[in-house]
Amino acid sequence: MRLRDIVKRIFGGVAESFKERSGELVRLELRELENAFVLLVISPLIGLPGPSTVTSLRLLPLIERELAQSLNVSRRLDDMLAEMLGYLDIT
Amino acid sequence: MRVVITVGKGGVGKTTTAAGLGVALHERGYTILIVSLDPAHNLADVFNMRSTYRKTRVADRLEILEINVDEAVKKYLDEVALMMKTTFKHLSVLNIDKYIDVLSNAPGVEEHAIMNEFKRVLEENEDKDFIIFDMPPTGLSLRIVSLPFIHREWLRQLKNLRKAILDRRRMLRNVGEDIGGAPCEETEDPVMRELETMLRECEFLTHRLTSNDTRCVLVLAPETLPLLEAKRAFEKLRTLGISVSGCVVNKVLRLHSPVPELRSKLLEQEQCLNEIKRCFKDLVIVEVPFLEREPRGLDSLKTYANYIEPLVDSIVRS
Ligand SMILES: Nc1ncnc2c1ncn2[C@@H]1O[C@H](COP(=O)(O)OP(=O)(O)OP(=O)(O)O)[C@@H](O)[C@H]1O
Ligand SMILES: [Mg+2]
C-alpha cells in the first residue's frame, strides 16, 4: 500500500467516524428539542401554564409523530441517562 | 377607525366616561360605536335604553353595543369542544360536554372569550370613525389586553424551537441519515405553517393595541385606592406599549360652603389631586365634579362631555 493510500484511509476513517459521532449528537439533540416542543404544546391540556388551549388543540393533530416518540421515551425514562452517556461515549 | 379604551377601578365612572366620550365625539360629527366588554354591563342603562346585546341606535351615527360575555364564553368553549372532537375522535363517544362544563370555570377562559369579542367587533366595524370600549374593572381589563402579548411571546418561542428542530433534521438529512420522512423545510412543515398563521392572527391584535390609533383613558376618583390602581394600570399599559392619552378624575367634590364632616375627606381629595398631577404630568387631565344627579340619558351625558372637552380635543388631534 502506498503512503498516500494509508494517509487517505486514516483520515478518511477519522472523518467518517467523526461524522457518525456528530450525527449521533445531532440526533440526540433533535430528540430533546422535539420532546421540549411536545411538552410545551400539551402543557395547557395537562394543567401546566402554557399557550392557550386553542393553540394546543390546533397544533396537536400536527405533532402526532413527535408525540408518539415522546411518549415512547418517557416510558423508558430511567434508561435515558445510560443512553445519553452512551452517546457521549462516557462508559 | 380609531379605538378608545376606558380603564379604571370598579365604580369610578368608566361606563359614564365611555358614554360621555362617545357623545362628545358624536357631536363633532364622527360616526361612533360604544361597546361594553364588561360582564356586569350597564352601558344601556346609562343611555336609559333597554339591554339587547345587539347594536342599538341612540342617534344618527351613534350606536351602542353590550357584549353578552356569558354567551361569548359559551361560544369560545363550543369552539374548543368542536376542535377536541375532531382531534380526538374517540372523545365524541365519551361525554365531552361534562369536560367542557369544567373548562368554563378554568382560569383565563373569560379573558380569552372577551378578547375574541374585541377582535370581532374591530373586524365588523371598520366603517366607524371611533369605537369606544367600556371595560371591566382594572384587573380583568389588564389581563384581557395582556393576553395577545403573552400569546405572541409563546408563539415566538414555539417558532424558535421549531426552527431549531427543522435545523437538526436538515443537518441529519444532509449527511444522509434516515429521518423517517419528517419535514425539514419551514415551508413544508405543517406545524411551522400553523404557528405562522396563529402568530399573524395574534399580531393583528398586538399591532392594533399598540398602534397610534388606539388610546386608553384612565378613569379614577380622587381617592387613594383608585389612584393606586390607575398608577398600576398606567405602568402595565406602558410596558405593553399601549398609549394612554388622558386621565379623567371623576366625582371631585366641589363644595360652596365647607361641611365640617367632610374635612378629612376633602383633605384626602386635595392630596390625591396633587399626586395625580405629579404622576400623570404628561397626560391630559380633566376633572368632573360630583354631580347632583347620576349622569344618565343623552342630555346629562352632554353635560358630562363638557367637562372632558380637553381630553376629547387631544383624542381627536392624536
Ligand atoms: N360625576 C359623577 N357624579 C355623580 N355620579 C356619577 C358621576 N360619574 C358617575 N356617576 C355615577 O356613579 C356610578 C358608577 O358609574 P359608572 O357605572 O360609570 O362606573 P364604572 O366605573 O363603569 O363602574 P363598574 O366598574 O361597575 O362598571 C353610576 O351610578 C353613575 O351614574
Ligand atoms: Mg361600567
Short mmCIF file of C-alpha atoms and ligand atoms in Angstrom, two decimals:
data_model
loop_
_atom_site.label_atom_id
_atom_site.label_comp_id
_atom_site.label_asym_id
_atom_site.label_seq_id
_atom_site.Cartn_x
_atom_site.Cartn_y
_atom_site.Cartn_z
CA MET A 1 0.00 0.00 0.00
CA ARG A 2 1.31 3.37 -0.89
CA LEU A 3 1.68 6.04 1.73
CA ARG A 4 -0.90 8.21 0.08
CA ASP A 5 -3.47 5.46 0.40
CA ILE A 6 -2.62 4.93 4.05
CA VAL A 7 -2.99 8.61 4.84
CA LYS A 8 -6.21 8.70 2.89
CA ARG A 9 -7.50 5.73 4.80
CA ILE A 10 -6.64 7.05 8.23
CA PHE A 11 -8.03 10.48 7.61
CA GLY A 12 -10.99 9.13 5.71
CA GLY A 13 -11.71 6.88 8.67
CA VAL A 14 -11.40 9.72 11.13
CA ALA A 15 -13.71 11.90 9.07
CA GLU A 16 -16.16 9.03 8.75
CA SER A 17 -16.20 8.29 12.44
CA PHE A 18 -16.37 12.00 13.28
CA LYS A 19 -19.35 12.30 11.02
CA GLU A 20 -21.01 9.39 12.75
CA ARG A 21 -20.32 10.68 16.22
CA SER A 22 -21.62 14.18 15.47
CA GLY A 23 -24.55 12.64 13.66
CA GLU A 24 -25.44 10.82 16.85
CA LEU A 25 -25.17 14.02 18.87
CA VAL A 26 -27.38 15.92 16.47
CA ARG A 27 -29.90 13.09 16.62
CA LEU A 28 -29.91 13.23 20.42
CA GLU A 29 -30.28 16.99 20.35
CA LEU A 30 -33.12 16.72 17.86
CA ARG A 31 -34.99 14.33 20.09
CA GLU A 32 -34.59 16.57 23.11
CA LEU A 33 -35.86 19.56 21.17
CA GLU A 34 -38.81 17.56 19.91
CA ASN A 35 -39.63 16.47 23.45
CA ALA A 36 -39.49 20.04 24.69
CA PHE A 37 -41.76 21.09 21.84
CA VAL A 38 -44.31 18.41 22.66
CA LEU A 39 -44.24 19.31 26.34
CA LEU A 40 -44.87 22.99 25.58
CA VAL A 41 -47.72 22.20 23.22
CA ILE A 42 -49.55 19.85 25.55
CA SER A 43 -48.88 21.84 28.75
CA PRO A 44 -52.22 23.71 28.85
CA LEU A 45 -54.02 20.41 28.39
CA ILE A 46 -52.32 18.81 31.39
CA GLY A 47 -52.70 21.81 33.66
CA LEU A 48 -49.27 23.41 33.28
CA PRO A 49 -49.02 27.06 32.35
CA GLY A 50 -48.59 27.41 28.64
CA PRO A 51 -50.07 28.80 25.47
CA SER A 52 -53.84 28.74 25.23
CA THR A 53 -55.90 25.58 24.99
CA VAL A 54 -56.90 26.55 21.48
CA THR A 55 -53.25 26.88 20.44
CA SER A 56 -52.64 23.40 21.79
CA LEU A 57 -55.63 21.92 20.07
CA ARG A 58 -54.66 23.47 16.76
CA LEU A 59 -51.13 22.09 16.93
CA LEU A 60 -51.89 18.71 18.45
CA PRO A 61 -53.09 16.93 15.29
CA LEU A 62 -49.92 18.13 13.53
CA ILE A 63 -47.39 16.74 16.02
CA GLU A 64 -48.53 13.13 16.04
CA ARG A 65 -45.07 11.91 15.08
CA GLU A 66 -43.27 13.83 17.84
CA LEU A 67 -45.94 12.98 20.38
CA ALA A 68 -45.69 9.24 19.79
CA GLN A 69 -41.92 9.41 20.08
CA SER A 70 -42.02 11.45 23.31
CA LEU A 71 -44.42 9.03 24.91
CA ASN A 72 -42.09 6.23 23.94
CA VAL A 73 -39.14 7.98 25.55
CA SER A 74 -40.99 8.82 28.75
CA ARG A 75 -41.92 5.16 29.13
CA ARG A 76 -38.25 4.25 29.46
CA LEU A 77 -37.13 7.41 31.12
CA ASP A 78 -34.87 5.53 33.55
CA ASP A 79 -32.79 4.35 30.59
CA MET A 80 -32.24 7.88 29.43
CA LEU A 81 -29.11 8.57 31.44
CA ALA A 82 -27.41 5.40 30.28
CA GLU A 83 -28.39 6.19 26.75
CA MET A 84 -27.02 9.71 26.93
CA LEU A 85 -23.75 8.57 28.47
CA GLY A 86 -23.53 6.03 25.69
CA TYR A 87 -23.95 8.70 23.09
CA LEU A 88 -21.31 10.85 24.69
CA ASP A 89 -19.02 7.84 24.94
CA ILE A 90 -18.64 8.08 28.71
CA THR A 91 -18.76 4.42 29.67
CA MET B 1 -61.08 53.76 12.55
CA ARG B 2 -59.75 54.74 15.95
CA VAL B 3 -60.15 52.96 19.27
CA VAL B 4 -60.54 54.39 22.75
CA ILE B 5 -60.48 52.14 25.84
CA THR B 6 -61.57 53.23 29.33
CA VAL B 7 -59.68 51.66 32.21
CA GLY B 8 -60.17 52.09 35.96
CA LYS B 9 -61.29 50.69 39.28
CA GLY B 10 -64.85 49.43 39.78
CA GLY B 11 -67.43 52.16 40.13
CA VAL B 12 -65.22 55.18 39.33
CA GLY B 13 -67.18 56.06 36.19
CA LYS B 14 -65.69 54.12 33.26
CA THR B 15 -69.03 53.48 31.64
CA THR B 16 -70.16 57.07 32.12
CA THR B 17 -66.85 58.30 30.69
CA ALA B 18 -67.09 55.96 27.69
CA ALA B 19 -70.61 57.22 27.07
CA GLY B 20 -69.56 60.86 27.57
CA LEU B 21 -66.64 60.49 25.16
CA GLY B 22 -68.92 58.84 22.62
CA VAL B 23 -71.46 61.64 22.88
CA ALA B 24 -68.75 64.34 22.65
CA LEU B 25 -67.13 62.79 19.58
CA HIS B 26 -70.54 62.27 18.00
CA GLU B 27 -71.32 65.95 18.46
CA ARG B 28 -68.19 66.72 16.47
CA GLY B 29 -69.59 64.82 13.52
CA TYR B 30 -67.92 61.41 13.88
CA THR B 31 -69.59 58.02 13.48
CA ILE B 32 -69.42 56.29 16.84
CA LEU B 33 -69.90 52.84 18.32
CA ILE B 34 -69.66 52.42 22.09
CA VAL B 35 -69.12 48.82 23.19
CA SER B 36 -69.30 47.37 26.67
CA LEU B 37 -67.00 44.40 27.26
CA ASP B 38 -67.90 44.29 30.95
CA PRO B 39 -69.65 41.08 32.08
CA ALA B 40 -71.53 43.34 34.54
CA HIS B 41 -72.59 45.81 31.87
CA ASN B 42 -74.70 48.93 32.34
CA LEU B 43 -73.98 50.88 29.19
CA ALA B 44 -77.59 50.70 28.02
CA ASP B 45 -78.73 51.92 31.45
CA VAL B 46 -76.51 54.98 31.12
CA PHE B 47 -78.36 55.83 27.90
CA ASN B 48 -81.70 54.96 29.53
CA MET B 49 -82.13 52.18 26.99
CA ARG B 50 -83.03 48.53 27.17
CA SER B 51 -80.25 45.95 27.15
CA THR B 52 -80.46 43.88 23.97
CA TYR B 53 -76.99 42.53 23.21
CA ARG B 54 -77.39 43.95 19.73
CA LYS B 55 -76.19 47.16 18.18
CA THR B 56 -78.72 49.76 19.21
CA ARG B 57 -79.09 53.18 17.64
CA VAL B 58 -79.02 56.10 20.06
CA ALA B 59 -78.92 58.79 17.38
CA ASP B 60 -77.88 59.05 13.78
CA ARG B 61 -74.20 57.89 13.66
CA LEU B 62 -74.23 56.88 17.34
CA GLU B 63 -74.72 53.25 18.34
CA ILE B 64 -74.13 51.24 21.48
CA LEU B 65 -73.50 47.52 21.89
CA GLU B 66 -73.34 45.41 25.03
CA ILE B 67 -71.48 42.15 24.62
CA ASN B 68 -73.05 39.13 26.28
CA VAL B 69 -69.92 37.79 27.95
CA ASP B 70 -71.57 34.57 29.17
CA GLU B 71 -72.65 33.88 25.63
CA ALA B 72 -69.13 34.69 24.38
CA VAL B 73 -67.64 32.22 26.88
CA LYS B 74 -70.07 29.57 25.67
CA LYS B 75 -69.20 30.25 22.05
CA TYR B 76 -65.49 30.02 22.81
CA LEU B 77 -65.95 26.72 24.65
CA ASP B 78 -68.10 25.31 21.85
CA GLU B 79 -65.23 26.06 19.51
CA VAL B 80 -62.84 24.24 21.85
CA ALA B 81 -65.26 21.30 22.11
CA LEU B 82 -65.52 21.05 18.35
CA MET B 83 -61.74 21.04 17.99
CA MET B 84 -61.45 18.39 20.69
CA LYS B 85 -63.99 16.24 18.93
CA THR B 86 -62.16 16.49 15.63
CA THR B 87 -58.75 15.95 17.22
CA PHE B 88 -59.67 13.07 19.49
CA LYS B 89 -62.30 11.16 17.58
CA HIS B 90 -62.93 8.72 20.41
CA LEU B 91 -63.98 11.63 22.64
CA SER B 92 -67.21 12.02 20.75
CA VAL B 93 -68.29 8.73 22.25
CA LEU B 94 -67.40 9.89 25.72
CA ASN B 95 -69.29 12.71 27.32
CA ILE B 96 -67.22 15.68 26.22
CA ASP B 97 -69.82 18.19 27.41
CA LYS B 98 -69.00 17.37 31.03
CA TYR B 99 -65.37 18.23 30.36
CA ILE B 100 -66.38 21.48 28.71
CA ASP B 101 -68.54 22.37 31.73
CA VAL B 102 -65.44 22.05 33.88
CA LEU B 103 -63.43 24.13 31.42
CA SER B 104 -65.90 27.02 31.60
CA ASN B 105 -64.62 27.73 35.11
CA ALA B 106 -60.97 27.38 34.16
CA PRO B 107 -58.79 30.44 34.68
CA GLY B 108 -58.34 32.57 31.60
CA VAL B 109 -61.38 31.42 29.70
CA GLU B 110 -63.34 34.60 30.27
CA GLU B 111 -60.38 36.76 29.19
CA HIS B 112 -59.97 34.73 26.02
CA ALA B 113 -63.63 34.96 25.18
CA ILE B 114 -63.68 38.73 25.75
CA MET B 115 -60.55 39.20 23.63
CA ASN B 116 -62.22 37.24 20.82
CA GLU B 117 -65.19 39.58 21.01
CA PHE B 118 -62.89 42.61 20.97
CA LYS B 119 -61.33 41.29 17.78
CA ARG B 120 -64.70 40.51 16.21
CA VAL B 121 -66.06 43.98 16.98
CA LEU B 122 -62.98 45.57 15.37
CA GLU B 123 -63.28 43.44 12.26
CA GLU B 124 -67.00 44.06 11.84
CA ASN B 125 -66.94 47.83 12.37
CA GLU B 126 -64.25 49.18 10.09
CA ASP B 127 -66.72 51.82 8.92
CA LYS B 128 -66.86 53.65 12.28
CA ASP B 129 -64.66 56.67 12.99
CA PHE B 130 -64.33 55.72 16.66
CA ILE B 131 -65.04 52.58 18.63
CA ILE B 132 -65.07 53.24 22.35
CA PHE B 133 -64.65 50.23 24.61
CA ASP B 134 -66.07 50.33 28.09
CA MET B 135 -64.01 47.79 30.01
CA PRO B 136 -64.48 45.70 33.15
CA PRO B 137 -62.60 46.88 36.28
CA THR B 138 -58.80 47.25 36.06
CA GLY B 139 -57.58 43.77 36.97
CA LEU B 140 -59.65 41.92 34.42
CA SER B 141 -59.11 44.63 31.78
CA LEU B 142 -55.36 44.39 32.09
CA ARG B 143 -55.46 40.61 31.87
CA ILE B 144 -57.56 40.88 28.73
CA VAL B 145 -55.32 43.36 26.94
CA SER B 146 -52.15 41.50 28.01
CA LEU B 147 -53.41 38.28 26.52
CA PRO B 148 -52.36 38.78 22.90
CA PHE B 149 -48.89 39.90 24.05
CA ILE B 150 -48.38 36.82 26.23
CA HIS B 151 -49.72 34.67 23.46
CA ARG B 152 -47.38 36.26 20.94
CA GLU B 153 -44.39 35.54 23.18
CA TRP B 154 -45.38 31.88 23.45
CA LEU B 155 -45.85 31.55 19.74
CA ARG B 156 -42.47 33.17 19.09
CA GLN B 157 -40.78 30.75 21.47
CA LEU B 158 -42.52 27.79 19.89
CA LYS B 159 -41.47 29.04 16.50
CA ASN B 160 -37.83 29.35 17.55
CA LEU B 161 -37.91 25.86 18.97
CA ARG B 162 -39.48 24.54 15.81
CA LYS B 163 -36.79 26.27 13.74
CA ALA B 164 -34.10 24.53 15.81
CA ILE B 165 -35.84 21.19 15.23
CA LEU B 166 -36.00 21.70 11.46
CA ASP B 167 -32.34 22.76 11.51
CA ARG B 168 -31.26 19.50 13.13
CA ARG B 169 -33.40 17.48 10.77
CA ARG B 170 -31.78 19.18 7.78
CA MET B 171 -28.31 18.53 9.18
CA LEU B 172 -29.09 14.85 9.55
CA ARG B 173 -30.64 14.63 6.12
CA ASN B 174 -27.63 16.34 4.56
CA VAL B 175 -25.24 13.72 5.94
CA GLY B 176 -27.52 11.08 4.54
CA GLU B 177 -29.18 9.92 7.75
CA ASP B 178 -32.66 8.50 7.79
CA ILE B 179 -35.14 10.92 9.38
CA GLY B 180 -38.20 8.89 8.51
CA GLY B 181 -39.63 11.39 6.05
CA ALA B 182 -40.11 14.10 8.68
CA PRO B 183 -40.43 17.58 7.17
CA CYS B 184 -37.19 19.63 7.22
CA GLU B 185 -38.05 22.85 5.43
CA GLU B 186 -40.10 25.62 7.02
CA THR B 187 -42.35 25.85 4.01
CA GLU B 188 -43.25 22.17 4.03
CA ASP B 189 -43.72 21.78 7.79
CA PRO B 190 -47.42 21.97 8.69
CA VAL B 191 -46.55 22.82 12.31
CA MET B 192 -44.49 25.82 11.24
CA ARG B 193 -47.23 26.95 8.89
CA GLU B 194 -49.87 26.72 11.63
CA LEU B 195 -47.59 28.61 14.05
CA GLU B 196 -47.17 31.35 11.49
CA THR B 197 -50.92 31.58 10.91
CA MET B 198 -51.56 31.86 14.64
CA LEU B 199 -48.82 34.45 15.01
CA ARG B 200 -50.40 36.55 12.26
CA GLU B 201 -53.81 36.38 13.96
CA CYS B 202 -52.25 37.39 17.25
CA GLU B 203 -50.25 40.21 15.74
CA PHE B 204 -53.43 41.70 14.29
CA LEU B 205 -54.36 42.43 17.91
CA THR B 206 -50.95 43.47 19.25
CA HIS B 207 -50.47 45.83 16.30
CA ARG B 208 -53.93 47.25 16.77
CA LEU B 209 -53.43 47.74 20.51
CA THR B 210 -50.01 49.39 20.18
CA SER B 211 -50.87 51.48 17.14
CA ASN B 212 -51.29 55.23 17.35
CA ASP B 213 -54.97 54.78 16.56
CA THR B 214 -55.60 53.12 19.91
CA ARG B 215 -55.72 55.15 23.11
CA CYS B 216 -56.53 54.30 26.69
CA VAL B 217 -58.20 56.72 29.05
CA LEU B 218 -57.61 56.23 32.75
CA VAL B 219 -60.64 56.90 34.91
CA LEU B 220 -60.27 57.43 38.63
CA ALA B 221 -61.81 59.10 41.62
CA PRO B 222 -59.66 61.44 43.77
CA GLU B 223 -59.21 58.73 46.40
CA THR B 224 -56.22 56.67 47.42
CA LEU B 225 -57.20 53.22 46.14
CA PRO B 226 -58.48 54.24 42.70
CA LEU B 227 -55.29 56.28 42.31
CA LEU B 228 -53.06 53.34 43.20
CA GLU B 229 -54.92 51.20 40.70
CA ALA B 230 -54.64 53.84 37.99
CA LYS B 231 -50.88 54.08 38.57
CA ARG B 232 -50.51 50.33 38.26
CA ALA B 233 -52.62 50.28 35.12
CA PHE B 234 -50.56 53.09 33.63
CA GLU B 235 -47.32 51.22 34.28
CA LYS B 236 -48.69 47.99 32.83
CA LEU B 237 -50.06 49.65 29.71
CA ARG B 238 -46.76 51.39 29.16
CA THR B 239 -44.86 48.11 29.42
CA LEU B 240 -47.17 46.61 26.83
CA GLY B 241 -46.66 49.60 24.56
CA ILE B 242 -50.30 50.75 24.64
CA SER B 243 -50.69 54.54 24.63
CA VAL B 244 -52.58 56.32 27.35
CA SER B 245 -53.84 59.71 26.25
CA GLY B 246 -55.54 61.06 29.30
CA CYS B 247 -56.94 60.77 32.71
CA VAL B 248 -60.45 61.58 33.94
CA VAL B 249 -60.65 62.47 37.62
CA ASN B 250 -64.32 61.87 38.28
CA LYS B 251 -66.58 62.65 41.23
CA VAL B 252 -64.48 65.53 42.53
CA LEU B 253 -66.24 67.17 45.46
CA ARG B 254 -66.54 70.92 44.96
CA LEU B 255 -68.49 72.48 47.80
CA HIS B 256 -69.53 76.12 48.02
CA SER B 257 -69.62 76.13 51.80
CA PRO B 258 -67.32 73.71 53.62
CA VAL B 259 -69.01 70.95 55.63
CA PRO B 260 -67.05 70.05 58.81
CA GLU B 261 -67.89 66.33 58.47
CA LEU B 262 -66.16 66.25 55.10
CA ARG B 263 -62.96 67.99 56.16
CA SER B 264 -60.68 64.99 56.14
CA LYS B 265 -62.36 63.69 53.00
CA LEU B 266 -61.59 66.94 51.23
CA LEU B 267 -58.05 66.85 52.51
CA GLU B 268 -57.55 63.37 51.05
CA GLN B 269 -59.03 64.63 47.80
CA GLU B 270 -56.56 67.54 47.62
CA GLN B 271 -53.63 65.24 48.30
CA CYS B 272 -54.82 62.84 45.62
CA LEU B 273 -55.32 65.62 43.09
CA ASN B 274 -51.74 66.79 43.67
CA GLU B 275 -50.43 63.26 43.39
CA ILE B 276 -52.41 62.74 40.16
CA LYS B 277 -50.87 65.87 38.64
CA ARG B 278 -47.44 64.62 39.62
CA CYS B 279 -47.85 61.01 38.38
CA PHE B 280 -49.63 61.76 35.14
CA LYS B 281 -47.95 65.03 34.25
CA ASP B 282 -47.57 64.03 30.59
CA LEU B 283 -51.26 63.18 30.20
CA VAL B 284 -54.26 65.40 29.62
CA ILE B 285 -56.01 65.52 32.99
CA VAL B 286 -59.65 66.55 33.24
CA GLU B 287 -61.81 66.89 36.33
CA VAL B 288 -65.51 66.09 36.56
CA PRO B 289 -67.30 67.27 39.71
CA PHE B 290 -69.55 65.02 41.72
CA LEU B 291 -72.85 65.80 40.02
CA GLU B 292 -76.12 66.28 41.83
CA ARG B 293 -77.76 63.61 39.76
CA GLU B 294 -76.38 60.48 38.13
CA PRO B 295 -75.32 61.45 34.61
CA ARG B 296 -77.74 59.34 32.60
CA GLY B 297 -79.51 59.98 29.31
CA LEU B 298 -78.25 61.92 26.32
CA ASP B 299 -78.70 65.38 27.84
CA SER B 300 -76.89 64.65 31.11
CA LEU B 301 -74.15 62.97 29.12
CA LYS B 302 -73.72 66.13 27.07
CA THR B 303 -73.15 67.99 30.35
CA TYR B 304 -70.65 65.34 31.36
CA ALA B 305 -68.99 65.66 27.95
CA ASN B 306 -68.42 69.40 28.53
CA TYR B 307 -66.19 68.64 31.49
CA ILE B 308 -63.95 66.33 29.48
CA GLU B 309 -63.62 68.63 26.48
CA PRO B 310 -59.78 68.98 26.62
CA LEU B 311 -59.46 65.21 26.59
CA VAL B 312 -61.77 64.95 23.59
CA ASP B 313 -59.65 67.56 21.82
CA SER B 314 -56.50 65.60 22.43
CA ILE B 315 -58.10 62.35 21.25
CA VAL B 316 -59.27 63.99 18.04
CA ARG B 317 -55.84 65.52 17.42
CA SER B 318 -53.82 62.36 18.07
N1 LIG C 1 -69.53 62.73 38.10
C1 LIG C 1 -70.47 61.99 38.65
N2 LIG C 1 -71.30 62.47 39.57
C2 LIG C 1 -72.23 61.70 40.15
N3 LIG C 1 -72.42 60.41 39.88
C3 LIG C 1 -71.62 59.86 38.96
C4 LIG C 1 -70.61 60.60 38.31
N4 LIG C 1 -69.97 59.76 37.45
C5 LIG C 1 -70.55 58.58 37.57
N5 LIG C 1 -71.57 58.61 38.48
C6 LIG C 1 -72.40 57.50 38.92
O1 LIG C 1 -71.57 56.56 39.57
C7 LIG C 1 -72.00 55.24 39.32
C8 LIG C 1 -70.87 54.43 38.71
O2 LIG C 1 -70.54 54.95 37.43
P1 LIG C 1 -70.17 54.00 36.21
O3 LIG C 1 -71.17 52.94 36.07
O4 LIG C 1 -69.90 54.87 35.05
O5 LIG C 1 -68.82 53.43 36.80
P2 LIG C 1 -67.97 52.20 36.25
O6 LIG C 1 -66.56 52.52 36.52
O7 LIG C 1 -68.37 51.89 34.85
O8 LIG C 1 -68.49 51.04 37.21
P3 LIG C 1 -68.29 49.46 37.02
O9 LIG C 1 -66.91 49.19 37.48
O10 LIG C 1 -69.31 48.91 37.93
O11 LIG C 1 -68.53 49.18 35.59
C9 LIG C 1 -73.19 55.35 38.40
O12 LIG C 1 -74.36 55.27 39.15
C10 LIG C 1 -73.01 56.72 37.77
O13 LIG C 1 -74.25 57.27 37.37
MG MG C 2 -69.07 50.09 33.96
#
